[in-house]
Amino acid sequence: VRAYYAASDASDGAAVGALVTDEVKWWVPQSAAAQGIPRPVVGREQLIDSFWRTARYRIGSRTWTIERLITGGDCVAAQATLTATMAGGAPYTNQYVYVFRFEGSLVAEVWEYLDTAYFFQQKESSERPLPI
């Protein structure tokens, strides 16, 4: 889980890909699915295409702060805060909870919880031209 956050901080989709199974399932919140993100995102390549080949944040601007990790069986729950700069230039901070399910040492499934309405509100505001 810590390796996932480090790879995400580095905007390194290939490193994330090395941490997941070939058929990983990533469950985005339902409100994200309403924005056109598949639910679930299935497979390593679709995961990388959906989250690391699209410019949601400026490269090098992401910083994850892990608040806590909770382990049980084959799962790890992570509460974390993301601070970044949106692709359009707006600052972004949001709190997340992820539940990672492992098969051996690889992530097989992830459930993602965040305020997606806030994410898309920030994205839209960063794409508006600034007043002169």
JSON list of C-alpha atoms in Angstrom, two decimals:
[
{"chain": "A", "resi": 1, "resn": "VAL", "atom": "CA", "xyz": [0.00, 0.00, 0.00]},
{"chain": "A", "resi": 2, "resn": "ARG", "atom": "CA", "xyz": [2.82, 2.40, 0.82]},
{"chain": "A", "resi": 3, "resn": "ALA", "atom": "CA", "xyz": [4.43, 1.52, -2.54]},
{"chain": "A", "resi": 4, "resn": "TYR", "atom": "CA", "xyz": [1.14, 2.42, -4.29]},
{"chain": "A", "resi": 5, "resn": "TYR", "atom": "CA", "xyz": [1.10, 5.87, -2.69]},
{"chain": "A", "resi": 6, "resn": "ALA", "atom": "CA", "xyz": [4.78, 6.45, -3.54]},
{"chain": "A", "resi": 7, "resn": "ALA", "atom": "CA", "xyz": [4.15, 5.48, -7.19]},
{"chain": "A", "resi": 8, "resn": "SER", "atom": "CA", "xyz": [1.08, 7.73, -7.27]},
{"chain": "A", "resi": 9, "resn": "ASP", "atom": "CA", "xyz": [3.09, 10.65, -5.81]},
{"chain": "A", "resi": 10, "resn": "ALA", "atom": "CA", "xyz": [5.60, 10.11, -8.63]},
{"chain": "A", "resi": 11, "resn": "SER", "atom": "CA", "xyz": [2.81, 9.91, -11.27]},
{"chain": "A", "resi": 12, "resn": "ASP", "atom": "CA", "xyz": [4.35, 6.57, -12.23]},
{"chain": "A", "resi": 13, "resn": "GLY", "atom": "CA", "xyz": [1.64, 4.44, -13.84]},
{"chain": "A", "resi": 14, "resn": "ALA", "atom": "CA", "xyz": [4.14, 1.71, -14.72]},
{"chain": "A", "resi": 15, "resn": "ALA", "atom": "CA", "xyz": [5.13, 1.36, -11.06]},
{"chain": "A", "resi": 16, "resn": "VAL", "atom": "CA", "xyz": [1.45, 1.16, -10.08]},
{"chain": "A", "resi": 17, "resn": "GLY", "atom": "CA", "xyz": [0.96, -1.48, -12.79]},
{"chain": "A", "resi": 18, "resn": "ALA", "atom": "CA", "xyz": [3.69, -3.60, -11.23]},
{"chain": "A", "resi": 19, "resn": "LEU", "atom": "CA", "xyz": [1.78, -3.64, -7.93]},
{"chain": "A", "resi": 20, "resn": "VAL", "atom": "CA", "xyz": [-1.51, -5.04, -9.25]},
{"chain": "A", "resi": 21, "resn": "THR", "atom": "CA", "xyz": [-2.78, -8.30, -10.72]},
{"chain": "A", "resi": 22, "resn": "ASP", "atom": "CA", "xyz": [-3.45, -8.56, -14.46]},
{"chain": "A", "resi": 23, "resn": "GLU", "atom": "CA", "xyz": [-7.21, -8.50, -13.79]},
{"chain": "A", "resi": 24, "resn": "VAL", "atom": "CA", "xyz": [-7.28, -5.97, -10.96]},
{"chain": "A", "resi": 25, "resn": "LYS", "atom": "CA", "xyz": [-10.71, -4.44, -10.27]},
{"chain": "A", "resi": 26, "resn": "TRP", "atom": "CA", "xyz": [-10.86, -0.81, -9.14]},
{"chain": "A", "resi": 27, "resn": "TRP", "atom": "CA", "xyz": [-14.24, 0.32, -7.85]},
{"chain": "A", "resi": 28, "resn": "VAL", "atom": "CA", "xyz": [-14.65, 4.10, -8.18]},
{"chain": "A", "resi": 29, "resn": "PRO", "atom": "CA", "xyz": [-17.55, 5.79, -6.37]},
{"chain": "A", "resi": 30, "resn": "GLN", "atom": "CA", "xyz": [-20.89, 5.72, -8.17]},
{"chain": "A", "resi": 31, "resn": "SER", "atom": "CA", "xyz": [-20.75, 9.48, -8.78]},
{"chain": "A", "resi": 32, "resn": "ALA", "atom": "CA", "xyz": [-17.44, 9.03, -10.64]},
{"chain": "A", "resi": 33, "resn": "ALA", "atom": "CA", "xyz": [-19.08, 6.38, -12.82]},
{"chain": "A", "resi": 34, "resn": "ALA", "atom": "CA", "xyz": [-21.70, 9.01, -13.71]},
{"chain": "A", "resi": 35, "resn": "GLN", "atom": "CA", "xyz": [-18.79, 11.10, -15.08]},
{"chain": "A", "resi": 36, "resn": "GLY", "atom": "CA", "xyz": [-17.82, 8.35, -17.52]},
{"chain": "A", "resi": 37, "resn": "ILE", "atom": "CA", "xyz": [-15.27, 6.37, -15.52]},
{"chain": "A", "resi": 38, "resn": "PRO", "atom": "CA", "xyz": [-15.98, 2.62, -15.82]},
{"chain": "A", "resi": 39, "resn": "ARG", "atom": "CA", "xyz": [-17.20, 0.91, -12.66]},
{"chain": "A", "resi": 40, "resn": "PRO", "atom": "CA", "xyz": [-15.30, -1.19, -12.04]},
{"chain": "A", "resi": 41, "resn": "VAL", "atom": "CA", "xyz": [-12.16, -0.37, -13.94]},
{"chain": "A", "resi": 42, "resn": "VAL", "atom": "CA", "xyz": [-10.95, -3.89, -14.84]},
{"chain": "A", "resi": 43, "resn": "GLY", "atom": "CA", "xyz": [-7.42, -4.93, -15.73]},
{"chain": "A", "resi": 44, "resn": "ARG", "atom": "CA", "xyz": [-3.96, -3.42, -15.38]},
{"chain": "A", "resi": 45, "resn": "GLU", "atom": "CA", "xyz": [-4.01, -1.57, -18.73]},
{"chain": "A", "resi": 46, "resn": "GLN", "atom": "CA", "xyz": [-7.45, -0.03, -18.21]},
{"chain": "A", "resi": 47, "resn": "LEU", "atom": "CA", "xyz": [-6.37, 1.05, -14.72]},
{"chain": "A", "resi": 48, "resn": "ILE", "atom": "CA", "xyz": [-3.26, 2.78, -16.05]},
{"chain": "A", "resi": 49, "resn": "ASP", "atom": "CA", "xyz": [-5.19, 4.32, -18.98]},
{"chain": "A", "resi": 50, "resn": "SER", "atom": "CA", "xyz": [-7.97, 5.57, -16.69]},
{"chain": "A", "resi": 51, "resn": "PHE", "atom": "CA", "xyz": [-5.85, 7.07, -13.92]},
{"chain": "A", "resi": 52, "resn": "TRP", "atom": "CA", "xyz": [-2.28, 7.67, -15.13]},
{"chain": "A", "resi": 53, "resn": "ARG", "atom": "CA", "xyz": [-2.45, 8.42, -18.86]},
{"chain": "A", "resi": 54, "resn": "THR", "atom": "CA", "xyz": [-5.01, 11.18, -18.43]},
{"chain": "A", "resi": 55, "resn": "ALA", "atom": "CA", "xyz": [-3.91, 14.51, -17.07]},
{"chain": "A", "resi": 56, "resn": "ARG", "atom": "CA", "xyz": [-6.06, 15.08, -13.99]},
{"chain": "A", "resi": 57, "resn": "TYR", "atom": "CA", "xyz": [-3.18, 16.57, -11.99]},
{"chain": "A", "resi": 58, "resn": "ARG", "atom": "CA", "xyz": [0.02, 18.33, -12.92]},
{"chain": "A", "resi": 59, "resn": "ILE", "atom": "CA", "xyz": [2.91, 15.87, -12.97]},
{"chain": "A", "resi": 60, "resn": "GLY", "atom": "CA", "xyz": [5.00, 16.10, -9.82]},
{"chain": "A", "resi": 61, "resn": "SER", "atom": "CA", "xyz": [2.32, 17.97, -7.86]},
{"chain": "A", "resi": 62, "resn": "ARG", "atom": "CA", "xyz": [0.69, 15.01, -6.07]},
{"chain": "A", "resi": 63, "resn": "THR", "atom": "CA", "xyz": [1.45, 14.43, -2.43]},
{"chain": "A", "resi": 64, "resn": "TRP", "atom": "CA", "xyz": [-0.32, 11.73, -0.46]},
{"chain": "A", "resi": 65, "resn": "THR", "atom": "CA", "xyz": [-0.38, 11.87, 3.32]},
{"chain": "A", "resi": 66, "resn": "ILE", "atom": "CA", "xyz": [-1.34, 8.54, 4.86]},
{"chain": "A", "resi": 67, "resn": "GLU", "atom": "CA", "xyz": [-3.39, 9.19, 7.98]},
{"chain": "A", "resi": 68, "resn": "ARG", "atom": "CA", "xyz": [-3.79, 5.52, 8.97]},
{"chain": "A", "resi": 69, "resn": "LEU", "atom": "CA", "xyz": [-3.56, 1.98, 7.68]},
{"chain": "A", "resi": 70, "resn": "ILE", "atom": "CA", "xyz": [-5.77, -0.78, 9.04]},
{"chain": "A", "resi": 71, "resn": "THR", "atom": "CA", "xyz": [-5.07, -4.40, 8.16]},
{"chain": "A", "resi": 72, "resn": "GLY", "atom": "CA", "xyz": [-7.25, -7.45, 8.38]},
{"chain": "A", "resi": 73, "resn": "GLY", "atom": "CA", "xyz": [-6.91, -10.74, 6.52]},
{"chain": "A", "resi": 74, "resn": "ASP", "atom": "CA", "xyz": [-6.12, -10.05, 2.87]},
{"chain": "A", "resi": 75, "resn": "CYS", "atom": "CA", "xyz": [-7.22, -6.39, 3.06]},
{"chain": "A", "resi": 76, "resn": "VAL", "atom": "CA", "xyz": [-5.66, -3.07, 4.01]},
{"chain": "A", "resi": 77, "resn": "ALA", "atom": "CA", "xyz": [-7.77, 0.06, 4.52]},
{"chain": "A", "resi": 78, "resn": "ALA", "atom": "CA", "xyz": [-5.99, 3.37, 4.05]},
{"chain": "A", "resi": 79, "resn": "GLN", "atom": "CA", "xyz": [-7.23, 6.80, 5.06]},
{"chain": "A", "resi": 80, "resn": "ALA", "atom": "CA", "xyz": [-5.22, 9.38, 3.16]},
{"chain": "A", "resi": 81, "resn": "THR", "atom": "CA", "xyz": [-5.23, 13.00, 2.02]},
{"chain": "A", "resi": 82, "resn": "LEU", "atom": "CA", "xyz": [-4.22, 14.03, -1.48]},
{"chain": "A", "resi": 83, "resn": "THR", "atom": "CA", "xyz": [-2.81, 17.49, -2.10]},
{"chain": "A", "resi": 84, "resn": "ALA", "atom": "CA", "xyz": [-2.12, 18.36, -5.74]},
{"chain": "A", "resi": 85, "resn": "THR", "atom": "CA", "xyz": [-2.46, 20.91, -8.50]},
{"chain": "A", "resi": 86, "resn": "MET", "atom": "CA", "xyz": [-5.22, 20.13, -10.99]},
{"chain": "A", "resi": 87, "resn": "ALA", "atom": "CA", "xyz": [-4.25, 19.96, -14.67]},
{"chain": "A", "resi": 88, "resn": "GLY", "atom": "CA", "xyz": [-5.90, 23.36, -15.17]},
{"chain": "A", "resi": 89, "resn": "GLY", "atom": "CA", "xyz": [-3.88, 24.94, -12.34]},
{"chain": "A", "resi": 90, "resn": "ALA", "atom": "CA", "xyz": [-6.29, 24.96, -9.40]},
{"chain": "A", "resi": 91, "resn": "PRO", "atom": "CA", "xyz": [-5.07, 23.70, -6.01]},
{"chain": "A", "resi": 92, "resn": "TYR", "atom": "CA", "xyz": [-6.72, 20.49, -4.84]},
{"chain": "A", "resi": 93, "resn": "THR", "atom": "CA", "xyz": [-7.00, 18.77, -1.47]},
{"chain": "A", "resi": 94, "resn": "ASN", "atom": "CA", "xyz": [-9.36, 15.89, -0.74]},
{"chain": "A", "resi": 95, "resn": "GLN", "atom": "CA", "xyz": [-9.64, 13.06, 1.77]},
{"chain": "A", "resi": 96, "resn": "TYR", "atom": "CA", "xyz": [-9.85, 9.45, 0.61]},
{"chain": "A", "resi": 97, "resn": "VAL", "atom": "CA", "xyz": [-10.39, 5.99, 2.00]},
{"chain": "A", "resi": 98, "resn": "TYR", "atom": "CA", "xyz": [-9.19, 3.04, -0.05]},
{"chain": "A", "resi": 99, "resn": "VAL", "atom": "CA", "xyz": [-9.70, -0.62, 0.74]},
{"chain": "A", "resi": 100, "resn": "PHE", "atom": "CA", "xyz": [-7.06, -2.76, -0.98]},
{"chain": "A", "resi": 101, "resn": "ARG", "atom": "CA", "xyz": [-7.58, -6.53, -1.31]},
{"chain": "A", "resi": 102, "resn": "PHE", "atom": "CA", "xyz": [-4.46, -8.57, -1.98]},
{"chain": "A", "resi": 103, "resn": "GLU", "atom": "CA", "xyz": [-3.77, -11.86, -3.72]},
{"chain": "A", "resi": 104, "resn": "GLY", "atom": "CA", "xyz": [-0.32, -12.70, -2.41]},
{"chain": "A", "resi": 105, "resn": "SER", "atom": "CA", "xyz": [1.78, -9.56, -2.71]},
{"chain": "A", "resi": 106, "resn": "LEU", "atom": "CA", "xyz": [-0.30, -7.98, -5.51]},
{"chain": "A", "resi": 107, "resn": "VAL", "atom": "CA", "xyz": [-3.38, -5.77, -5.29]},
{"chain": "A", "resi": 108, "resn": "ALA", "atom": "CA", "xyz": [-6.36, -7.63, -6.76]},
{"chain": "A", "resi": 109, "resn": "GLU", "atom": "CA", "xyz": [-9.18, -5.23, -5.94]},
{"chain": "A", "resi": 110, "resn": "VAL", "atom": "CA", "xyz": [-9.60, -1.68, -4.67]},
{"chain": "A", "resi": 111, "resn": "TRP", "atom": "CA", "xyz": [-12.63, 0.21, -3.40]},
{"chain": "A", "resi": 112, "resn": "GLU", "atom": "CA", "xyz": [-12.16, 3.98, -3.53]},
{"chain": "A", "resi": 113, "resn": "TYR", "atom": "CA", "xyz": [-14.16, 6.42, -1.40]},
{"chain": "A", "resi": 114, "resn": "LEU", "atom": "CA", "xyz": [-13.90, 10.19, -1.73]},
{"chain": "A", "resi": 115, "resn": "ASP", "atom": "CA", "xyz": [-16.02, 13.25, -2.29]},
{"chain": "A", "resi": 116, "resn": "THR", "atom": "CA", "xyz": [-16.19, 12.92, -6.09]},
{"chain": "A", "resi": 117, "resn": "ALA", "atom": "CA", "xyz": [-18.60, 15.84, -6.45]},
{"chain": "A", "resi": 118, "resn": "TYR", "atom": "CA", "xyz": [-15.91, 18.02, -4.87]},
{"chain": "A", "resi": 119, "resn": "PHE", "atom": "CA", "xyz": [-13.27, 16.56, -7.23]},
{"chain": "A", "resi": 120, "resn": "PHE", "atom": "CA", "xyz": [-15.33, 17.37, -10.34]},
{"chain": "A", "resi": 121, "resn": "GLN", "atom": "CA", "xyz": [-16.24, 20.82, -8.96]},
{"chain": "A", "resi": 122, "resn": "GLN", "atom": "CA", "xyz": [-12.52, 21.58, -8.54]},
{"chain": "A", "resi": 123, "resn": "LYS", "atom": "CA", "xyz": [-11.75, 20.20, -12.00]},
{"chain": "A", "resi": 124, "resn": "GLU", "atom": "CA", "xyz": [-14.42, 22.41, -13.58]},
{"chain": "A", "resi": 125, "resn": "SER", "atom": "CA", "xyz": [-13.30, 25.52, -11.72]},
{"chain": "A", "resi": 126, "resn": "SER", "atom": "CA", "xyz": [-9.68, 24.94, -12.76]},
{"chain": "A", "resi": 127, "resn": "GLU", "atom": "CA", "xyz": [-10.72, 24.82, -16.42]},
{"chain": "A", "resi": 128, "resn": "ARG", "atom": "CA", "xyz": [-12.48, 28.20, -16.32]},
{"chain": "A", "resi": 129, "resn": "PRO", "atom": "CA", "xyz": [-10.40, 31.16, -17.46]},
{"chain": "A", "resi": 130, "resn": "LEU", "atom": "CA", "xyz": [-9.34, 33.49, -14.67]},
{"chain": "A", "resi": 131, "resn": "PRO", "atom": "CA", "xyz": [-10.90, 36.98, -14.69]},
{"chain": "A", "resi": 132, "resn": "ILE", "atom": "CA", "xyz": [-8.59, 39.76, -15.84]}
]
